[in-house]
CSV table of C-alpha atoms in Angstrom, one decimal:
chain,number,residue,atom,x,y,z
A,129,MET,CA,-41.2,18.6,2.7
A,130,ILE,CA,-38.7,16.2,4.0
A,131,LEU,CA,-35.2,18.0,5.1
A,132,ASN,CA,-32.0,16.4,4.9
A,133,ALA,CA,-28.2,17.4,3.6
A,134,TYR,CA,-29.4,15.2,0.9
A,135,ALA,CA,-32.3,16.9,0.1
A,136,VAL,CA,-30.7,20.2,0.9
A,137,LEU,CA,-28.1,19.5,-1.7
A,138,GLY,CA,-30.6,18.0,-4.0
A,139,ALA,CA,-32.4,21.5,-3.7
A,140,ALA,CA,-29.7,23.6,-4.5
A,141,MET,CA,-28.6,21.6,-7.2
A,142,ALA,CA,-31.7,22.0,-8.6
A,143,LEU,CA,-32.6,25.4,-8.9
A,144,LEU,CA,-28.9,26.1,-9.9
A,145,ARG,CA,-29.6,23.5,-12.8
A,146,LEU,CA,-32.6,25.6,-13.3
A,147,SER,CA,-31.4,28.8,-13.7
A,148,VAL,CA,-28.5,27.8,-15.8
A,149,GLY,CA,-30.7,25.9,-18.0
A,150,LEU,CA,-32.9,29.0,-18.5
A,151,LEU,CA,-30.1,31.2,-19.3
A,152,VAL,CA,-28.4,28.5,-21.9
A,153,ILE,CA,-32.0,28.1,-23.5
A,154,ALA,CA,-32.0,32.4,-23.7
A,155,LEU,CA,-28.4,32.5,-25.1
A,156,ALA,CA,-28.8,29.4,-27.4
A,157,THR,CA,-32.0,31.0,-28.8
A,158,ALA,CA,-30.3,34.2,-29.8
A,159,ALA,CA,-27.3,32.3,-30.7
A,160,LEU,CA,-29.3,30.5,-33.1
A,161,ARG,CA,-31.4,33.4,-34.4
A,162,ARG,CA,-28.6,35.5,-35.3
A,163,TYR,CA,-26.4,32.6,-36.9
A,164,ARG,CA,-29.5,31.7,-39.2
A,165,MET,CA,-29.6,35.4,-40.2
A,166,GLY,CA,-26.3,35.1,-41.6
A,167,ILE,CA,-22.8,35.5,-40.0
A,168,ARG,CA,-21.6,38.6,-41.2
A,169,PRO,CA,-17.7,39.4,-40.6
A,170,GLU,CA,-17.8,42.1,-38.7
A,171,SER,CA,-20.6,40.1,-36.3
A,172,ARG,CA,-18.9,36.8,-36.4
A,173,THR,CA,-16.6,37.9,-33.3
A,174,ALA,CA,-19.7,38.9,-31.6
A,175,LEU,CA,-21.2,35.3,-32.0
A,176,GLU,CA,-18.2,33.8,-30.9
A,177,ASP,CA,-18.0,35.5,-27.7
A,178,ARG,CA,-21.7,34.6,-26.9
A,179,HIS,CA,-20.5,31.2,-28.0
A,180,TYR,CA,-17.5,30.6,-25.3
A,181,LEU,CA,-19.7,32.2,-22.5
A,182,LEU,CA,-22.3,29.5,-23.6
A,183,THR,CA,-20.0,26.8,-23.4
A,184,LEU,CA,-19.1,27.3,-20.3
A,185,LEU,CA,-22.7,27.9,-19.1
A,186,ALA,CA,-23.2,24.5,-20.9
A,187,LEU,CA,-19.9,22.6,-19.4
A,188,LEU,CA,-21.3,23.7,-15.7
A,189,LEU,CA,-24.8,22.0,-16.8
A,190,LEU,CA,-23.4,19.3,-17.8
A,191,GLY,CA,-21.4,18.7,-14.8
A,192,LEU,CA,-24.6,19.1,-12.8
A,193,ASN,CA,-26.5,17.3,-14.8
A,194,VAL,CA,-24.2,14.8,-14.2
A,195,ALA,CA,-24.1,14.6,-10.6
A,196,ALA,CA,-27.2,15.0,-10.0
A,197,TRP,CA,-28.3,11.6,-11.4
A,198,PRO,CA,-26.5,9.8,-8.8
A,199,LEU,CA,-27.7,12.1,-6.3
A,200,LEU,CA,-31.6,11.5,-7.3
A,201,TYR,CA,-31.0,8.1,-5.6
A,202,LEU,CA,-29.0,8.5,-2.8
A,203,LEU,CA,-31.8,11.0,-1.6
A,204,LEU,CA,-34.3,8.3,-2.1
A,205,GLN,CA,-32.2,6.2,0.0
A,206,SER,CA,-31.8,8.9,2.9
A,207,TYR,CA,-35.7,8.6,2.5
A,208,VAL,CA,-36.1,5.9,3.5
A,209,PRO,CA,-35.9,5.3,7.2
A,210,GLU,CA,-38.9,7.7,6.9
A,211,TRP,CA,-41.7,5.2,6.8
A,212,PRO,CA,-41.8,2.3,9.1
A,213,GLY,CA,-42.9,0.2,6.2
A,214,VAL,CA,-40.4,0.9,3.5
A,215,MET,CA,-37.6,-1.2,3.3
A,216,CYS,CA,-35.8,0.1,-0.2
A,217,VAL,CA,-35.9,2.7,-2.5
A,218,TYR,CA,-38.7,1.2,-4.1
A,219,GLY,CA,-40.8,1.5,-1.1
A,220,VAL,CA,-40.1,5.3,-1.8
A,221,THR,CA,-41.2,5.5,-5.1
A,222,GLN,CA,-44.4,3.8,-3.9
A,223,ILE,CA,-45.0,6.4,-1.6
A,224,GLY,CA,-48.2,8.5,-2.3
A,225,ALA,CA,-49.9,6.2,-4.3
A,226,GLY,CA,-53.4,5.5,-3.5
A,227,SER,CA,-53.3,9.3,-2.0
A,228,ALA,CA,-56.2,11.9,-2.4
A,229,GLY,CA,-53.7,14.9,-1.8
A,230,PRO,CA,-50.8,16.8,-3.5
A,231,GLY,CA,-48.8,13.3,-2.2
A,232,ARG,CA,-50.6,11.4,-5.3
A,233,TRP,CA,-48.1,12.9,-8.0
A,234,LEU,CA,-45.6,11.5,-5.9
A,235,PRO,CA,-44.8,8.3,-7.7
A,236,GLY,CA,-45.2,9.5,-10.9
A,237,LEU,CA,-43.0,12.6,-10.5
A,238,LEU,CA,-40.2,10.0,-9.3
A,239,ALA,CA,-41.2,7.8,-12.6
A,240,ALA,CA,-40.6,11.0,-15.0
A,241,LEU,CA,-37.5,11.8,-13.0
A,242,GLN,CA,-35.5,8.4,-13.5
A,243,LEU,CA,-36.8,8.9,-17.4
A,244,ILE,CA,-35.5,12.2,-17.5
A,245,LYS,CA,-32.2,11.9,-15.9
A,246,PRO,CA,-30.2,9.3,-18.2
A,247,LEU,CA,-31.7,11.3,-21.2
A,248,VAL,CA,-30.4,14.4,-19.7
A,249,VAL,CA,-26.9,12.8,-19.2
A,250,PHE,CA,-27.1,11.5,-23.1
A,251,GLY,CA,-28.3,14.9,-24.4
A,252,SER,CA,-25.3,16.8,-22.3
A,253,GLY,CA,-22.4,14.2,-23.4
A,254,ALA,CA,-23.6,14.5,-27.0
A,255,TRP,CA,-23.5,18.5,-27.3
A,256,PHE,CA,-20.1,17.9,-26.0
A,257,VAL,CA,-18.9,15.3,-28.2
A,258,LEU,CA,-20.0,17.7,-31.1
A,259,TYR,CA,-18.1,20.8,-29.5
A,260,LEU,CA,-14.9,18.6,-29.3
A,261,LEU,CA,-15.6,17.7,-32.8
A,262,ASN,CA,-15.8,22.0,-34.0
A,263,ARG,CA,-13.1,22.9,-32.0
A,264,ALA,CA,-10.9,21.2,-33.1
A,265,THR,CA,-11.6,22.7,-36.5
A,266,ALA,CA,-10.7,26.4,-37.7
A,267,THR,CA,-13.8,27.0,-39.5
A,268,GLY,CA,-16.1,26.1,-36.9
A,269,PRO,CA,-18.7,24.2,-39.3
A,270,LEU,CA,-21.0,22.5,-36.6
A,271,LEU,CA,-22.1,26.0,-34.8
A,272,GLY,CA,-25.3,26.0,-35.9
A,273,ARG,CA,-26.0,22.0,-34.6
A,274,LEU,CA,-24.3,23.3,-31.2
A,275,PHE,CA,-27.0,25.7,-30.4
A,276,VAL,CA,-29.6,23.3,-31.4
A,277,ALA,CA,-28.1,20.8,-29.2
A,278,LEU,CA,-27.5,23.4,-26.3
A,279,LEU,CA,-31.3,24.4,-26.7
A,280,ALA,CA,-32.4,21.0,-26.4
A,281,CYS,CA,-30.1,20.2,-23.3
A,282,GLY,CA,-31.1,23.5,-21.5
A,283,ALA,CA,-35.0,22.2,-21.8
A,284,LEU,CA,-34.2,18.8,-20.9
A,285,SER,CA,-32.0,19.8,-17.9
A,286,VAL,CA,-35.1,22.7,-17.0
A,287,ALA,CA,-37.6,20.2,-17.2
A,288,ASP,CA,-35.9,17.9,-14.7
A,289,ALA,CA,-34.7,20.6,-12.7
A,290,GLY,CA,-38.4,21.5,-12.1
A,291,THR,CA,-39.6,18.0,-11.9
A,292,GLU,CA,-37.0,17.6,-9.0
A,293,LEU,CA,-37.9,20.7,-7.2
A,294,THR,CA,-41.7,19.7,-7.3
A,295,TYR,CA,-40.7,16.2,-6.0
A,296,LEU,CA,-38.8,17.9,-3.3
A,297,VAL,CA,-41.3,20.3,-1.9
A,298,ILE,CA,-44.5,18.0,-2.0
A,299,PRO,CA,-45.4,17.0,1.8
A,300,LYS,CA,-44.5,13.4,1.7
A,301,LYS,CA,-43.9,12.5,5.5
A,302,GLU,CA,-47.4,12.2,6.4
A,303,GLU,CA,-48.1,10.0,3.4
A,304,VAL,CA,-48.8,6.0,4.5
A,305,PRO,CA,-47.4,3.2,2.2
A,306,VAL,CA,-50.6,1.4,1.2
A,307,SER,CA,-48.9,-1.7,0.9
A,308,GLY,CA,-45.6,-3.2,1.8
A,309,CYS,CA,-42.0,-2.6,-0.1
A,310,CYS,CA,-41.0,-4.6,-2.6
A,311,THR,CA,-41.5,-8.1,-1.2
A,312,GLY,CA,-45.2,-7.9,-2.0
A,313,ALA,CA,-45.3,-5.8,-5.1
A,314,PHE,CA,-42.3,-7.8,-7.1
A,315,ALA,CA,-43.7,-11.1,-6.3
A,316,ASP,CA,-47.6,-10.5,-6.6
A,317,ARG,CA,-47.1,-10.8,-10.3
A,318,HIS,CA,-48.2,-6.8,-10.7
A,319,GLY,CA,-46.5,-4.8,-13.4
A,320,ALA,CA,-44.0,-5.6,-16.1
A,321,TRP,CA,-41.3,-6.7,-13.4
A,322,ALA,CA,-43.3,-8.9,-11.8
A,323,ALA,CA,-43.9,-10.3,-15.2
A,324,LEU,CA,-40.4,-10.7,-15.7
A,325,ALA,CA,-39.8,-12.2,-12.1
A,326,GLY,CA,-42.3,-15.1,-13.3
A,327,ILE,CA,-40.5,-15.5,-16.6
A,328,ALA,CA,-37.4,-16.0,-14.2
A,329,ASP,CA,-38.5,-18.4,-11.9
A,330,ASP,CA,-39.8,-20.9,-14.7
A,331,PRO,CA,-36.8,-23.2,-14.6
A,332,ALA,CA,-37.8,-23.4,-18.7
A,333,THR,CA,-37.3,-20.1,-19.5
A,334,ARG,CA,-34.2,-19.0,-16.6
A,335,PRO,CA,-31.2,-20.3,-19.3
A,336,TRP,CA,-32.3,-18.0,-21.9
A,337,LEU,CA,-32.0,-14.8,-19.9
A,338,TYR,CA,-28.9,-16.2,-19.6
A,339,ALA,CA,-28.2,-16.5,-22.8
A,340,ALA,CA,-30.1,-13.5,-23.7
A,341,TYR,CA,-27.3,-11.4,-21.6
A,342,GLY,CA,-24.5,-13.5,-22.7
A,343,THR,CA,-25.1,-13.2,-26.2
A,344,THR,CA,-25.9,-9.8,-26.9
A,345,ASN,CA,-22.9,-8.1,-24.0
A,346,VAL,CA,-20.3,-11.0,-26.4
A,347,VAL,CA,-21.6,-9.4,-29.9
A,348,MET,CA,-20.7,-6.2,-28.6
A,349,LEU,CA,-17.5,-6.8,-27.4
A,350,LEU,CA,-16.5,-8.6,-30.7
A,351,ALA,CA,-18.3,-5.4,-32.4
A,352,LEU,CA,-16.2,-3.1,-30.5
A,353,ALA,CA,-13.1,-5.1,-30.2
A,354,GLY,CA,-11.3,-4.1,-33.2
A,355,PHE,CA,-11.3,-0.2,-31.8
A,356,THR,CA,-8.4,-1.2,-28.8
A,357,ARG,CA,-6.1,-0.5,-31.9
A,358,ARG,CA,-5.9,3.2,-33.1
A,359,SER,CA,-5.2,1.9,-36.6
A,360,ARG,CA,-8.8,0.6,-37.0
A,361,PRO,CA,-11.3,2.8,-39.2
A,362,ALA,CA,-14.2,4.3,-38.1
A,363,PRO,CA,-17.4,2.4,-39.4
A,364,GLY,CA,-19.4,4.3,-42.0
A,365,ARG,CA,-23.1,5.2,-41.0
A,366,VAL,CA,-24.7,1.7,-41.4
A,367,GLY,CA,-21.8,0.4,-38.9
A,368,LEU,CA,-23.0,2.5,-36.4
A,369,ALA,CA,-26.7,1.9,-36.7
A,370,ALA,CA,-25.8,-1.5,-35.8
A,371,ARG,CA,-23.7,-0.7,-33.0
A,372,LEU,CA,-26.5,1.3,-31.8
A,373,ALA,CA,-29.1,-1.6,-32.6
A,374,GLY,CA,-26.7,-4.1,-30.6
A,375,ALA,CA,-26.4,-1.6,-27.5
A,376,ALA,CA,-30.1,-1.2,-27.4
A,377,ALA,CA,-30.5,-5.1,-27.3
A,378,ALA,CA,-28.1,-5.5,-24.4
A,379,LEU,CA,-29.3,-2.9,-22.8
A,380,ALA,CA,-32.8,-4.3,-22.8
A,381,ALA,CA,-31.3,-7.8,-22.2
A,382,SER,CA,-29.1,-7.0,-19.5
A,383,ALA,CA,-31.9,-4.5,-17.6
A,384,ALA,CA,-33.7,-7.8,-17.3
A,385,PHE,CA,-30.5,-9.7,-16.2
A,386,LEU,CA,-29.9,-7.8,-13.6
A,387,VAL,CA,-33.4,-7.8,-11.9
A,388,GLU,CA,-34.2,-11.4,-12.5
A,389,VAL,CA,-30.8,-13.2,-12.2
A,390,ALA,CA,-28.1,-10.8,-10.8
A,391,ALA,CA,-29.6,-8.7,-7.9
A,392,PRO,CA,-31.1,-12.0,-6.4
A,393,ALA,CA,-27.9,-13.9,-6.6
A,394,VAL,CA,-25.7,-11.0,-5.3
A,395,LEU,CA,-28.1,-10.5,-2.2
A,396,HIS,CA,-27.9,-13.8,-1.8
A,397,LEU,CA,-32.0,-13.7,-1.7
A,398,PRO,CA,-33.3,-15.7,-4.7
A,399,TYR,CA,-36.8,-14.7,-4.8
A,400,HIS,CA,-36.1,-11.4,-4.2
A,401,HIS,CA,-36.4,-9.4,-7.5
A,402,CYS,CA,-35.7,-5.7,-7.0
A,403,PRO,CA,-32.7,-4.2,-8.1
A,404,TYR,CA,-33.5,-0.9,-5.8
A,405,ASP,CA,-31.8,-3.0,-3.0
A,406,LEU,CA,-28.3,-3.2,-4.8
A,407,ILE,CA,-27.7,0.3,-3.9
A,408,PRO,CA,-27.3,0.0,0.0
A,409,ALA,CA,-26.4,-3.6,0.0
A,410,ALA,CA,-24.2,-4.3,-3.0
A,411,PRO,CA,-22.4,-0.6,-4.0
A,412,ASP,CA,-19.8,-2.5,-6.2
A,413,VAL,CA,-22.1,-4.4,-8.4
A,414,LEU,CA,-23.7,-0.4,-9.1
A,415,ALA,CA,-20.0,0.1,-10.3
A,416,GLY,CA,-20.7,-2.6,-12.7
A,417,VAL,CA,-24.3,-1.0,-13.7
A,418,ALA,CA,-22.5,2.3,-14.6
A,419,LEU,CA,-19.9,0.9,-16.9
A,420,PHE,CA,-22.4,-0.8,-18.5
A,421,VAL,CA,-24.6,2.3,-19.0
A,422,GLY,CA,-21.4,4.4,-19.9
A,423,ALA,CA,-20.5,2.2,-22.7
A,424,THR,CA,-24.1,2.1,-24.2
A,425,PHE,CA,-24.0,6.1,-23.8
A,426,ALA,CA,-20.6,6.0,-25.4
A,427,VAL,CA,-21.8,3.9,-28.6
A,428,GLY,CA,-24.9,6.6,-28.5
A,429,TRP,CA,-22.3,9.0,-28.5
A,430,ALA,CA,-20.0,7.8,-31.3
A,431,CYS,CA,-23.3,7.5,-33.1
A,432,VAL,CA,-23.9,11.3,-32.7
A,433,ALA,CA,-20.5,12.3,-33.8
A,434,GLY,CA,-20.6,9.9,-37.0
A,435,TRP,CA,-24.0,11.3,-38.1
A,436,PHE,CA,-24.5,14.6,-36.9
A,437,GLY,CA,-20.5,15.4,-36.6
A,438,ARG,CA,-20.1,15.6,-40.8
A,439,ALA,CA,-19.0,18.5,-42.3
A,440,PRO,CA,-15.8,19.1,-44.8
A,441,ASP,CA,-13.6,20.2,-41.8
A,442,THR,CA,-14.4,17.4,-39.5
A,443,ALA,CA,-13.6,14.3,-41.3
A,444,ALA,CA,-10.3,13.3,-39.4
A,445,GLY,CA,-11.0,14.8,-36.0
A,446,ARG,CA,-14.5,12.9,-36.2
A,447,ALA,CA,-12.8,9.3,-37.2
A,448,ALA,CA,-10.4,9.8,-34.1
A,449,ALA,CA,-13.5,10.8,-32.3
A,450,VAL,CA,-16.0,7.8,-33.1
A,451,SER,CA,-12.7,5.3,-32.7
A,452,ARG,CA,-11.9,6.5,-29.0
A,453,LEU,CA,-15.7,6.5,-28.4
A,454,LEU,CA,-16.0,2.8,-29.4
A,455,PHE,CA,-13.0,1.8,-27.6
A,456,LEU,CA,-14.5,3.3,-24.2
A,457,ALA,CA,-17.6,1.7,-25.0
A,458,PHE,CA,-15.4,-1.3,-25.8
A,459,CYS,CA,-13.6,-1.0,-22.2
A,460,GLY,CA,-17.5,-0.4,-20.3
A,461,TYR,CA,-18.8,-3.3,-21.8
A,462,LEU,CA,-15.7,-5.9,-20.7
A,463,GLY,CA,-15.7,-3.9,-16.8
A,464,SER,CA,-19.1,-4.4,-16.5
A,465,ALA,CA,-19.2,-8.1,-17.9
A,466,VAL,CA,-15.9,-9.1,-15.4
A,467,LEU,CA,-17.5,-7.5,-12.4
A,468,VAL,CA,-20.9,-9.4,-13.0
A,469,VAL,CA,-19.4,-12.6,-14.2
A,470,MET,CA,-17.2,-12.9,-10.8
A,471,GLU,CA,-19.8,-11.6,-8.6
A,472,LEU,CA,-22.5,-14.5,-9.7
A,473,ALA,CA,-19.1,-17.0,-9.3
A,474,LEU,CA,-18.3,-15.7,-6.1
A,475,ALA,CA,-22.1,-15.3,-4.8
B,57,MET,CA,4.4,-4.6,-24.3
B,58,PHE,CA,0.9,-3.0,-24.3
B,59,THR,CA,-0.3,0.1,-26.5
B,60,PRO,CA,-1.7,2.5,-24.1
B,61,ARG,CA,-5.2,1.4,-25.2
B,62,GLY,CA,-4.2,-2.2,-23.8
B,63,GLN,CA,-3.0,-0.7,-20.9
B,64,THR,CA,-6.5,0.6,-20.1
B,65,VAL,CA,-7.9,-2.8,-21.2
B,66,LEU,CA,-6.0,-4.5,-18.7
B,67,ALA,CA,-6.2,-1.6,-15.9
B,68,VAL,CA,-10.3,-1.9,-16.0
B,69,VAL,CA,-10.3,-5.8,-16.0
B,70,LEU,CA,-8.0,-5.9,-13.2
B,71,LEU,CA,-10.0,-3.2,-11.6
B,72,ALA,CA,-13.5,-4.9,-12.2
B,73,ALA,CA,-12.2,-8.5,-10.7
B,74,VAL,CA,-10.7,-6.6,-7.5
B,75,LEU,CA,-13.9,-4.8,-7.2
B,76,ALA,CA,-16.1,-8.2,-7.7
B,77,VAL,CA,-13.9,-10.1,-4.9
B,78,ALA,CA,-13.6,-7.1,-2.7
B,79,GLY,CA,-17.9,-6.7,-2.7
B,80,SER,CA,-18.5,-10.3,-2.4
B,81,TYR,CA,-16.1,-10.5,0.7
B,82,ALA,CA,-17.8,-7.5,2.3
B,83,ARG,CA,-21.5,-9.3,1.8
B,84,ARG,CA,-20.5,-12.3,3.7
B,85,ARG,CA,-23.5,-11.7,6.7
B,86,PRO,CA,-24.5,-14.0,9.1
B,87,GLY,CA,-27.7,-15.7,9.2
B,88,GLY,CA,-30.8,-15.0,10.9
B,89,ARG,CA,-32.2,-13.4,7.6
B,90,CYS,CA,-35.2,-13.6,6.2
B,91,GLU,CA,-35.0,-15.9,2.7
B,92,LEU,CA,-37.3,-13.9,0.8
B,93,ASP,CA,-36.7,-10.3,1.7
B,94,GLY,CA,-33.7,-10.3,3.7
B,95,MET,CA,-35.3,-8.5,6.9
B,96,ALA,CA,-33.8,-9.4,10.0
B,97,ILE,CA,-36.3,-12.1,11.7
B,98,ASP,CA,-38.5,-11.1,14.8
B,99,PRO,CA,-38.5,-14.8,17.0
B,100,ALA,CA,-42.3,-13.6,17.4
B,101,TYR,CA,-43.2,-14.4,13.8
B,102,ARG,CA,-40.5,-16.5,12.4
B,103,VAL,CA,-41.9,-19.3,10.0
B,104,ARG,CA,-39.5,-22.3,9.1
B,105,ALA,CA,-39.9,-24.5,6.1
B,106,VAL,CA,-38.3,-28.1,5.4
B,107,ASP,CA,-38.2,-28.3,1.9
B,108,ASP,CA,-38.0,-32.0,0.3
B,109,ASP,CA,-34.5,-32.0,0.0
B,110,GLY,CA,-34.5,-31.6,4.0
B,111,ALA,CA,-32.7,-27.9,3.8
B,112,GLU,CA,-34.4,-25.4,6.3
B,113,HIS,CA,-35.9,-21.9,5.1
B,114,CYS,CA,-36.2,-19.3,7.6
B,115,PHE,CA,-39.0,-16.5,6.8
B,116,CYS,CA,-39.6,-13.1,8.7
B,117,CYS,CA,-43.6,-13.3,8.2
B,118,ILE,CA,-46.2,-15.8,7.1
B,119,ARG,CA,-46.6,-13.6,4.0
B,120,CYS,CA,-42.9,-14.2,2.8
B,121,ALA,CA,-43.2,-18.1,3.7
B,122,ARG,CA,-46.3,-17.9,1.3
B,123,LEU,CA,-44.5,-16.4,-1.6
B,124,TRP,CA,-41.4,-18.5,-1.5
B,125,LEU,CA,-43.5,-21.3,-1.3
B,126,GLU,CA,-45.6,-20.3,-4.2
B,127,ALA,CA,-42.4,-19.8,-6.0
B,128,ARG,CA,-41.0,-23.3,-5.6
B,129,ARG,CA,-42.7,-26.1,-7.8
B,130,SER,CA,-42.9,-28.8,-5.1
B,131,ALA,CA,-44.5,-29.0,-1.8
B,132,PRO,CA,-42.4,-28.7,1.6
B,133,ARG,CA,-42.1,-31.8,3.8
B,134,ALA,CA,-43.2,-29.7,6.9
B,135,VAL,CA,-44.2,-25.7,7.7
B,136,TYR,CA,-44.0,-24.3,11.5
B,137,VAL,CA,-44.9,-21.0,12.1
B,138,THR,CA,-44.3,-19.6,15.7
B,139,ASP,CA,-47.2,-18.9,18.0
B,140,GLU,CA,-47.4,-15.2,18.7
B,141,THR,CA,-49.2,-15.7,22.3
B,142,GLY,CA,-46.6,-18.6,23.9
B,143,GLY,CA,-44.4,-18.8,21.3
B,144,GLY,CA,-42.6,-22.0,20.1
B,145,GLU,CA,-43.4,-23.5,17.1
B,146,VAL,CA,-46.4,-25.2,16.2
B,147,ASP,CA,-47.1,-27.0,12.7
B,148,ALA,CA,-48.5,-25.1,10.1
B,149,ALA,CA,-51.4,-27.3,9.8
B,150,GLN,CA,-52.9,-27.7,13.2
B,151,ALA,CA,-52.4,-23.6,13.8
B,152,TRP,CA,-55.0,-21.0,14.2
B,153,TYR,CA,-54.7,-18.0,11.7
B,154,VAL,CA,-56.0,-14.7,12.1
B,155,ARG,CA,-56.2,-11.7,9.4
B,156,SER,CA,-56.3,-8.6,11.6
B,157,THR,CA,-55.3,-4.7,11.3
B,158,VAL,CA,-52.0,-5.2,12.8
B,159,VAL,CA,-49.2,-5.6,10.8
B,160,THR,CA,-46.4,-7.8,12.4
B,161,THR,CA,-43.9,-7.2,9.7
B,162,ALA,CA,-43.7,-3.3,8.1
B,163,ALA,CA,-41.7,-4.2,5.0
B,164,SER,CA,-44.0,-7.1,3.5
B,165,GLY,CA,-47.5,-5.7,4.9
B,166,ASN,CA,-48.0,-8.9,6.9
B,167,ARG,CA,-51.2,-9.1,8.3
B,168,VAL,CA,-51.9,-12.6,9.3
B,169,HIS,CA,-51.0,-13.6,12.9
B,170,ALA,CA,-50.3,-17.5,13.8
B,171,PHE,CA,-51.6,-19.2,16.9
B,172,ARG,CA,-51.5,-22.3,18.7
B,173,ASP,CA,-54.6,-22.2,20.5
B,174,ARG,CA,-58.2,-21.3,19.1
B,175,GLY,CA,-59.3,-18.9,21.8
B,176,ASP,CA,-56.0,-16.9,21.8
B,177,ALA,CA,-56.8,-17.0,18.1
B,178,GLU,CA,-60.3,-15.5,18.6
B,179,ARG,CA,-59.4,-12.7,21.7
B,180,HIS,CA,-57.1,-11.3,18.8
B,181,ALA,CA,-59.5,-11.4,16.2
B,182,ALA,CA,-61.6,-9.5,18.5
B,183,PHE,CA,-59.2,-6.9,20.0
B,184,ALA,CA,-57.8,-6.0,16.5
B,185,GLY,CA,-60.6,-5.7,14.3
B,186,GLY,CA,-59.8,-9.2,12.9
B,187,ARG,CA,-61.4,-12.7,11.3
B,188,LEU,CA,-60.4,-16.4,11.9
B,189,LEU,CA,-59.3,-18.1,8.6
B,190,GLY,CA,-60.6,-21.5,7.4
B,191,GLY,CA,-60.9,-23.2,4.4
B,192,ALA,CA,-59.0,-22.2,1.2
B,193,ASP,CA,-58.1,-18.4,3.2
B,194,ARG,CA,-56.0,-20.6,5.7
B,195,PRO,CA,-52.0,-19.9,4.9
B,196,PHE,CA,-50.0,-23.0,3.6
B,197,THR,CA,-53.3,-24.8,2.6
B,198,GLN,CA,-52.5,-27.7,-0.4
B,199,PRO,CA,-54.6,-26.8,-3.4
């Protein structure tokens, strides 16, 4: 285990998230069982009291999950100087590859962590959206769905915290990088990113990346522009599904654009396709990435509110919540696009 | 003039623009870095390429220079490597190369060393468990 301030903070937060996550699972399971048996008037107060405690714990878990995501990358960045051949977070993610000891699990654990963390944040946010909808009603018609959402969030948080703790405690200082850092890996044409690098390096296909990024983002901005007015009615199920599909397409196109076009241009390294280098060298671009991810999540949360928040009492609140979330998504896409376009123009 | 949502949109756009300008200004850094991976260049392993437009490009090691050249469609006008024994530039076509156990640049994992004289190259190969590169194994060999 490499001990530094970020590792200690990460371990403490992971332990806390593990404990709170297990508590949330236990309480949500008990509440869901009682809810499914049918609520009698005399037991409703007890169930609501338990729901308040569960809500407080879930809010704590939500805050911890959001903070743990950037903390993981700060932790990995703090590990960079530990190995002489490593120049960025990509090198840290490759530590342990080819090892025969417990270090061989490190790359897989990090890959899992990088996948679970966004899911955990999205899941926690989805629960929060449903919670706000439910709170605005007099009868609490979404209580059962809230317990199910909490179970899922608790399970994801426990999996995430457990994976992070395992990664932290596995000895890694003695592991030696088997190759160089991202220079060789991305340029040697191995893996999916390197295949993308091959496409981007070809002058004939490069304009397609610009077109895909521009088109998907402009389409999303146009689809969401109406929500800058409060009076715009919230879209129905099909409208939400279409916007979610657009958000998914924009996410894929923008991820490729970031790796193959934006990162090399902003870092002034035209042949270097490593997004991890942006963490120490261009944190302002990461703000654009955060805005974009926030916008994508906001579209997803609007779908959660529109699809899973349906109940007789929630109609007005649901429409307002969907409209507000889609407006936030518009702000995120716009801010991200302005930042990226200006960064490219000034690079 | 603006609705509350309009004011939020304006604030987001202004904030993003200010952040982009400030970030770009802060990243203006001096030269002396590898054009492929941005690492500081150790003068002992520096490689200099002159492209077909006459522009110069400097790299931290032979591996970075090779990767850069492979990514380009046109052949360079000239490539110069640095003699590890005596320093000074040598035309890449005239140099002797050894692949050994010694890594010149940790970040790229480069193990290919350049020498002006064959004797120096053979001494390094014997000392560091390497072999002299010839034929197609030589870096910067035209296909």
